Tab-separated table of C-alpha atoms and ligand atoms in Angstrom:
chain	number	residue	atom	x	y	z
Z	203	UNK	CA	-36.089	-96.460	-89.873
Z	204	UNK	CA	-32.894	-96.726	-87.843
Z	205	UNK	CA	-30.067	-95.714	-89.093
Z	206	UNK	CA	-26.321	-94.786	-88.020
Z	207	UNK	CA	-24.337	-92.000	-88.353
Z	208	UNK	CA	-20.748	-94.171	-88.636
Z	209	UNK	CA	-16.922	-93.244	-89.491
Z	210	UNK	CA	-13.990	-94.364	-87.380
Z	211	UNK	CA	-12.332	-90.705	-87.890
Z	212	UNK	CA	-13.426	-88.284	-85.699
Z	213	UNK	CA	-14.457	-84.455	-86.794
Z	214	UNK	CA	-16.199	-85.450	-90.222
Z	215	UNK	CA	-19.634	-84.606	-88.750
Z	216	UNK	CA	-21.483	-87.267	-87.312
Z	217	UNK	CA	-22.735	-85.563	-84.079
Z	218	UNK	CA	-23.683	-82.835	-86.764
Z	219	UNK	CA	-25.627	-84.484	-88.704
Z	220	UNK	CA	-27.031	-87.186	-86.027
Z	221	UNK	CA	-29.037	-84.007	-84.266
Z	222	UNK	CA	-30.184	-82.182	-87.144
Z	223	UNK	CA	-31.504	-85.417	-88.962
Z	224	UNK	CA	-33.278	-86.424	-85.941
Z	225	UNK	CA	-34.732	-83.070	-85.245
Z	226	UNK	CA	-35.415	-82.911	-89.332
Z	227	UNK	CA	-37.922	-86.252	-88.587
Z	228	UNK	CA	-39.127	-84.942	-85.231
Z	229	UNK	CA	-40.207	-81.951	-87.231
Z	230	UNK	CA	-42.434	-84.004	-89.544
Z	231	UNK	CA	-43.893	-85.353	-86.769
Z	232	UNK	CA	-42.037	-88.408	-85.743
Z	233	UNK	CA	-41.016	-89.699	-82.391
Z	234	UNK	CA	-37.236	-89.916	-82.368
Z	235	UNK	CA	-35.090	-91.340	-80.370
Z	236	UNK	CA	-30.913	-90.249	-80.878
Z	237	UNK	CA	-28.748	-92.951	-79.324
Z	238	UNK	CA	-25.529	-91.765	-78.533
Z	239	UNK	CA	-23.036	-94.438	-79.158
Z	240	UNK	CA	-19.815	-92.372	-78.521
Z	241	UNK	CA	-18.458	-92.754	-75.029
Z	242	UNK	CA	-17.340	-88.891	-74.942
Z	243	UNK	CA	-21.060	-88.470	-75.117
Z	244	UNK	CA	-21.278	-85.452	-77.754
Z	245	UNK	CA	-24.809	-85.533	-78.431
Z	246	UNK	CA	-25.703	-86.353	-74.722
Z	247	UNK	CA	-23.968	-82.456	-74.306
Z	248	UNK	CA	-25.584	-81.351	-77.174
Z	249	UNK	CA	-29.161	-82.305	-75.185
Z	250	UNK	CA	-27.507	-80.399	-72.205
Z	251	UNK	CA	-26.834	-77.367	-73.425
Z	252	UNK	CA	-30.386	-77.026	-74.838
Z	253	UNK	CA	-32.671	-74.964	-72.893
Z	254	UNK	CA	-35.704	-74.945	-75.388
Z	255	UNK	CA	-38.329	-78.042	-74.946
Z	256	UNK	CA	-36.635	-81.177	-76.485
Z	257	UNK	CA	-37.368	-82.141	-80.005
Z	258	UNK	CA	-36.796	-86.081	-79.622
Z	259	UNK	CA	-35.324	-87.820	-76.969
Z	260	UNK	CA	-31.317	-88.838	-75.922
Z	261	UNK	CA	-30.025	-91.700	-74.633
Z	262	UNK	CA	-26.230	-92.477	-74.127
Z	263	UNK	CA	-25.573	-96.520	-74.721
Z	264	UNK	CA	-21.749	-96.572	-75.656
Z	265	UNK	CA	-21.690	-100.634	-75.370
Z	266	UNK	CA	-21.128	-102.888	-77.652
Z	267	UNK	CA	-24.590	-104.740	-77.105
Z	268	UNK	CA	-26.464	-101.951	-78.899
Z	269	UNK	CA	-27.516	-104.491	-81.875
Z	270	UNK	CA	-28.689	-106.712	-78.701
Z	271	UNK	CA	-30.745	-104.130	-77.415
Z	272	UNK	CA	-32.160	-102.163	-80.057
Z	273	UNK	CA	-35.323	-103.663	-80.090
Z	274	UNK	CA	-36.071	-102.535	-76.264
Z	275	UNK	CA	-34.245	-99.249	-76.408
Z	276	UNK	CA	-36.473	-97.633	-79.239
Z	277	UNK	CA	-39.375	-99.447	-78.661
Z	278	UNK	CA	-42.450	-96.759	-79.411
Z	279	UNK	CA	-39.863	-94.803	-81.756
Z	280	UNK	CA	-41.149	-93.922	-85.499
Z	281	UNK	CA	-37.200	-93.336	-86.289
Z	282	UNK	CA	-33.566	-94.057	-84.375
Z	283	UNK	CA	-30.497	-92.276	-85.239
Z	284	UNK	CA	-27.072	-93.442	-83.891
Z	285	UNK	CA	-24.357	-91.335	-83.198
Z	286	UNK	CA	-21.531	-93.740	-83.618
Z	287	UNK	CA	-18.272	-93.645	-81.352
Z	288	UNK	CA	-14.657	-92.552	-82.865
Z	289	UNK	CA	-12.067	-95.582	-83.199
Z	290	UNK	CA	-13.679	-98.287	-80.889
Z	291	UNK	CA	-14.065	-100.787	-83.328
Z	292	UNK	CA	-16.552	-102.814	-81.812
Z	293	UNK	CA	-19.121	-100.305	-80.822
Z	294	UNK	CA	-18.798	-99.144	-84.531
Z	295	UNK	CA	-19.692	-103.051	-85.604
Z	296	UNK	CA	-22.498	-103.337	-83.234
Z	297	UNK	CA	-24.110	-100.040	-83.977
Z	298	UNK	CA	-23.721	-101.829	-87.809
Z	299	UNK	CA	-25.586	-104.357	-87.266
Z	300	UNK	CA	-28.028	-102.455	-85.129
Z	301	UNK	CA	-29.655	-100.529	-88.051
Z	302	UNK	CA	-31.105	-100.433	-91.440
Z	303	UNK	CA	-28.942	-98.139	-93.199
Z	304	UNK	CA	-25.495	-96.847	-92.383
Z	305	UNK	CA	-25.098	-93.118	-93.543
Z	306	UNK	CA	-20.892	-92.326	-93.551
Z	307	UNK	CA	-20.028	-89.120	-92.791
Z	308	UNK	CA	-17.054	-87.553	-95.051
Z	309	UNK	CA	-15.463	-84.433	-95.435
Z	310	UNK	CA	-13.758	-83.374	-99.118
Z	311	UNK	CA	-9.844	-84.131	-97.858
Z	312	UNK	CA	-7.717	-87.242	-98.955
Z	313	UNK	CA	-7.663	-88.300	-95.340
Z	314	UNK	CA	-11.337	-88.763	-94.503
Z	315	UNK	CA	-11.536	-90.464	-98.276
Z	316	UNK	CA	-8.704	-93.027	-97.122
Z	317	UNK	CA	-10.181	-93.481	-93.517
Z	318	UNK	CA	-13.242	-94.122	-94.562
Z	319	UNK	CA	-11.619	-97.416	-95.738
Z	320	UNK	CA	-11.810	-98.628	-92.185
Z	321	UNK	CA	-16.081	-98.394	-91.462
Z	322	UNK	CA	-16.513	-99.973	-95.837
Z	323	UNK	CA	-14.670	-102.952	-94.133
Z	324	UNK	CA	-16.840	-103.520	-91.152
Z	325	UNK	CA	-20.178	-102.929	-93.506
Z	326	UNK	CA	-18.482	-105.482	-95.867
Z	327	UNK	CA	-18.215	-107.680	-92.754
Z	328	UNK	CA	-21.320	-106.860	-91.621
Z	329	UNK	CA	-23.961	-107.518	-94.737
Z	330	UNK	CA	-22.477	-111.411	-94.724
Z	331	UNK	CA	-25.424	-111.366	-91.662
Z	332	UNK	CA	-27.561	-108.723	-92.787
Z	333	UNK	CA	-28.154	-108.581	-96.695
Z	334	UNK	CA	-30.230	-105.817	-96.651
Z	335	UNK	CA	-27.754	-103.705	-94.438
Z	336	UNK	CA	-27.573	-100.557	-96.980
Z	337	UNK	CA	-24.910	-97.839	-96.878
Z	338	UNK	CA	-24.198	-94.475	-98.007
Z	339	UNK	CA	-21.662	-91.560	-98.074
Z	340	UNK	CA	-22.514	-87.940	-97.508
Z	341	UNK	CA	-20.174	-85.377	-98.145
Z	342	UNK	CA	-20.058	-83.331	-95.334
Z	343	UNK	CA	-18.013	-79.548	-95.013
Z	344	UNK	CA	-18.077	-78.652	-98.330
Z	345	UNK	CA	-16.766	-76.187	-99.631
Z	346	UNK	CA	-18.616	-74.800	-102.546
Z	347	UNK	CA	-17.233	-74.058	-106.305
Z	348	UNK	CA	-13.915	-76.389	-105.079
Z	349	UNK	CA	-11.949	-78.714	-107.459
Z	350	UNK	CA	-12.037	-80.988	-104.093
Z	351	UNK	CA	-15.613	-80.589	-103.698
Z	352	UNK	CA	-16.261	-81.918	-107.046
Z	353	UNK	CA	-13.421	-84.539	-107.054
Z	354	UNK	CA	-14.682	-86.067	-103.686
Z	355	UNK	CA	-17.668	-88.021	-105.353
Z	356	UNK	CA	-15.656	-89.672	-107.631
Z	357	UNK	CA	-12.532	-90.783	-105.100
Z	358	UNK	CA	-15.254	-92.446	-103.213
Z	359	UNK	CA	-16.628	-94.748	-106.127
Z	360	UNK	CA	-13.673	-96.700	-105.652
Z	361	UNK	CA	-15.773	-98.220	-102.264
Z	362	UNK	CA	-18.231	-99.244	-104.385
Z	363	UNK	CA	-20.577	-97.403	-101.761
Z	364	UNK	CA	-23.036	-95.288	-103.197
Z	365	UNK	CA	-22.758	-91.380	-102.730
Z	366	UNK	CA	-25.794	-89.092	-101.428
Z	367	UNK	CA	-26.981	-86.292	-104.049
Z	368	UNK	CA	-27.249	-83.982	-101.382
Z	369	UNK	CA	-24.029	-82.960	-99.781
Z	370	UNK	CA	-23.494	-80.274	-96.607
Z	371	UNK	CA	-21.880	-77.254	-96.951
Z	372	UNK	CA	-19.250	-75.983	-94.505
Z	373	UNK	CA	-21.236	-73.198	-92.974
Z	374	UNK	CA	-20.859	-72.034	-89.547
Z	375	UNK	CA	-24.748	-72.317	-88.734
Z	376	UNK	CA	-23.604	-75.893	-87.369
Z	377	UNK	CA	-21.764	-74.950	-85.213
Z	378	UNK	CA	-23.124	-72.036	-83.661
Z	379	UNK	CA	-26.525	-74.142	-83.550
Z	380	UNK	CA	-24.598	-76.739	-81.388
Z	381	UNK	CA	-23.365	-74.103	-78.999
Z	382	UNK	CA	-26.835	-73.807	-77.919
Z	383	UNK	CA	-28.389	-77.170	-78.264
Z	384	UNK	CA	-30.565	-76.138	-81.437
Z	385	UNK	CA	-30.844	-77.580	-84.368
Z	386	UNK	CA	-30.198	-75.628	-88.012
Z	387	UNK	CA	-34.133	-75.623	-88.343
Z	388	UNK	CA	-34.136	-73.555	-85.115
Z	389	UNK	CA	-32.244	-70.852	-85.678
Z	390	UNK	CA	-32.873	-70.866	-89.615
Z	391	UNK	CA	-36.175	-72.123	-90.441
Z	392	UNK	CA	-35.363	-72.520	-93.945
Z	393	UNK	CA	-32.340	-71.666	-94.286
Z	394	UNK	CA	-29.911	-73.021	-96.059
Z	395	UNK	CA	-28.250	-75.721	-94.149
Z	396	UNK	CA	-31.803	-76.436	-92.841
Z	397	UNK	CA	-32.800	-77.337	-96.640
Z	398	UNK	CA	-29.820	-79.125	-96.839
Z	399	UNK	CA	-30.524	-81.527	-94.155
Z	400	UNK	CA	-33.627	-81.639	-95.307
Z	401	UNK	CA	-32.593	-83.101	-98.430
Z	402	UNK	CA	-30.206	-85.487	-97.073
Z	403	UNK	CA	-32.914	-86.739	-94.714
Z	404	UNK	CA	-35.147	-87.325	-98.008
Z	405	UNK	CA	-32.512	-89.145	-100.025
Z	406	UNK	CA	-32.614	-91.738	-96.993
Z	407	UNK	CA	-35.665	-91.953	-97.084
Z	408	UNK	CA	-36.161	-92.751	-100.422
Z	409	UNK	CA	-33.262	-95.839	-100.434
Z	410	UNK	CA	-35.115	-97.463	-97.757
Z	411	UNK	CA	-38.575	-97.380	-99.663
N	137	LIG	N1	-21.143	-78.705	-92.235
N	137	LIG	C1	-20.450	-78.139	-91.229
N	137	LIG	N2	-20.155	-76.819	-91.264
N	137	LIG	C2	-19.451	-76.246	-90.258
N	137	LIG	N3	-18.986	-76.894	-89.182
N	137	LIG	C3	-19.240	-78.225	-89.101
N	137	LIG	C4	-19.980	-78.917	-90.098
N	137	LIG	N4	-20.070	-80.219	-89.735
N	137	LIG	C5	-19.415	-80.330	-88.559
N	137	LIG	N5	-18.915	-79.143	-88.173
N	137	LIG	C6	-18.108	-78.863	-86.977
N	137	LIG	O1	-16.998	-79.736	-86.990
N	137	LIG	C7	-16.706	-80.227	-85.701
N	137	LIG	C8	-16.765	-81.748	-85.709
N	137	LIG	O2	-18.099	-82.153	-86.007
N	137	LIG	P1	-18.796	-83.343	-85.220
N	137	LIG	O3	-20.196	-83.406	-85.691
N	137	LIG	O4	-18.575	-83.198	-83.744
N	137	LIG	O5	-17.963	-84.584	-85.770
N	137	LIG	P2	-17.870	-86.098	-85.209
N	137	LIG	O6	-19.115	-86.351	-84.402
N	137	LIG	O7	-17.762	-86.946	-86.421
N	137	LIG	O8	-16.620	-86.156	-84.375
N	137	LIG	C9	-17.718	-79.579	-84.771
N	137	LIG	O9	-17.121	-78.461	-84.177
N	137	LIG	C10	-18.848	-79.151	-85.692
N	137	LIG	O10	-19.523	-78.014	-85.227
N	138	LIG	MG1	-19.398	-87.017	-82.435
């Protein structure tokens, strides 16, 4: 499967969640292959700072031929995740129509909700080419027991874009994890952000079945 971690606004988690879905399939076993897309190269540092054996591989391609190129790039690869760029709008569209599934990173606040406007618009675009393009929201940071939490899933119906069951908690594991090039099933087996993950990874799975 080869999806894309895409959203125009930067900071809602898509570095985040790129690594720890990849090393989520690497851990059942797949060969994995994490493209990143964004020209700052997040993921590429991620890979850097890791000093334990690699789970899956890296590769930095921030050019707009990705869609192009797919085909060679993860040649061999059971799964490819792509860690899409902030703003540049045509990276963004040919990561889109590079992959199966688009999964959109969004964080409970009225300004991701709103931004996410932008990357619904270039799917829209997008599935006039590739019908069976499929997309999906995850909520990202949240924060549990909040009226925001709860409110986010229904302020994003208005995309007509379906919403993930499984959501990710704000929880500093992430970030700690990234410090060190690890992934949440590293320094938690079983945790709870690592179950988390896991269940995103699952509900992907499933739509593309
Ligand atoms: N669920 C989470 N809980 C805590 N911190 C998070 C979570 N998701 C992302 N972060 C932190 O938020 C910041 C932005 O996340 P990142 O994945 O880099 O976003 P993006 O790639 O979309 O710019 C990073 O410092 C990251 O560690
Ligand atoms: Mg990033």
């Amino acid at each position: 499967m080869i999806i894309g971690v895409l959203n125009q606004k930067g900071g809602v988690g898509k570095t985040t969640l790129s690594v720890n879905l990849a090393a989520s399939f690497a851990l059942d076993g797949s060969r994995v292959l994490l493209i990143d897309a964004d020209p700052q190269g997040s993921a590429l540092d991620w890979a850097a700072a890791r000093e334990a054996e690699p789970l899956f591989s890296v590769v930095g391609f921030p050019r707009p031929s990705i869609h192009k190129e797919i085909a060679q790039i993860g040649y061999g690869y059971d799964h490819i995740i792509i860690d899409g760029p902030p703003r540049v709008t045509d990276l963004v569209r040919s990561a889109i129509m590079a992959v199966d599934l688009v999964l959109i990173p969004v964080q409970p606040s009225p300004y991701d909700i709103w931004a996410a406007d932008e990357v619904v618009k270039l799917i829209a675009e997008a599935i006039i080419y590739k019908e069976n393009l499929k997309s999906v929201f995850v909520v990202n940071r949240k924060i549990t027991n909040t009226a925001i939490g709860r409110d986010v899933g229904e302020a994003l119906m208005a995309y007509n874009t379906q919403v993930l069951n499984a959501a990710v908690t704000q929880r500093v594991i992430f970030a700690e994890a990234a410090a060190q090039g690890k992934s949440v099933f590293e320094m938690s087996p079983g945790g709870l952000a690592a179950l988390e993950i896991e269940a995103v990874k699952n509900e992907l799975v499933g739509m593309t079945l």
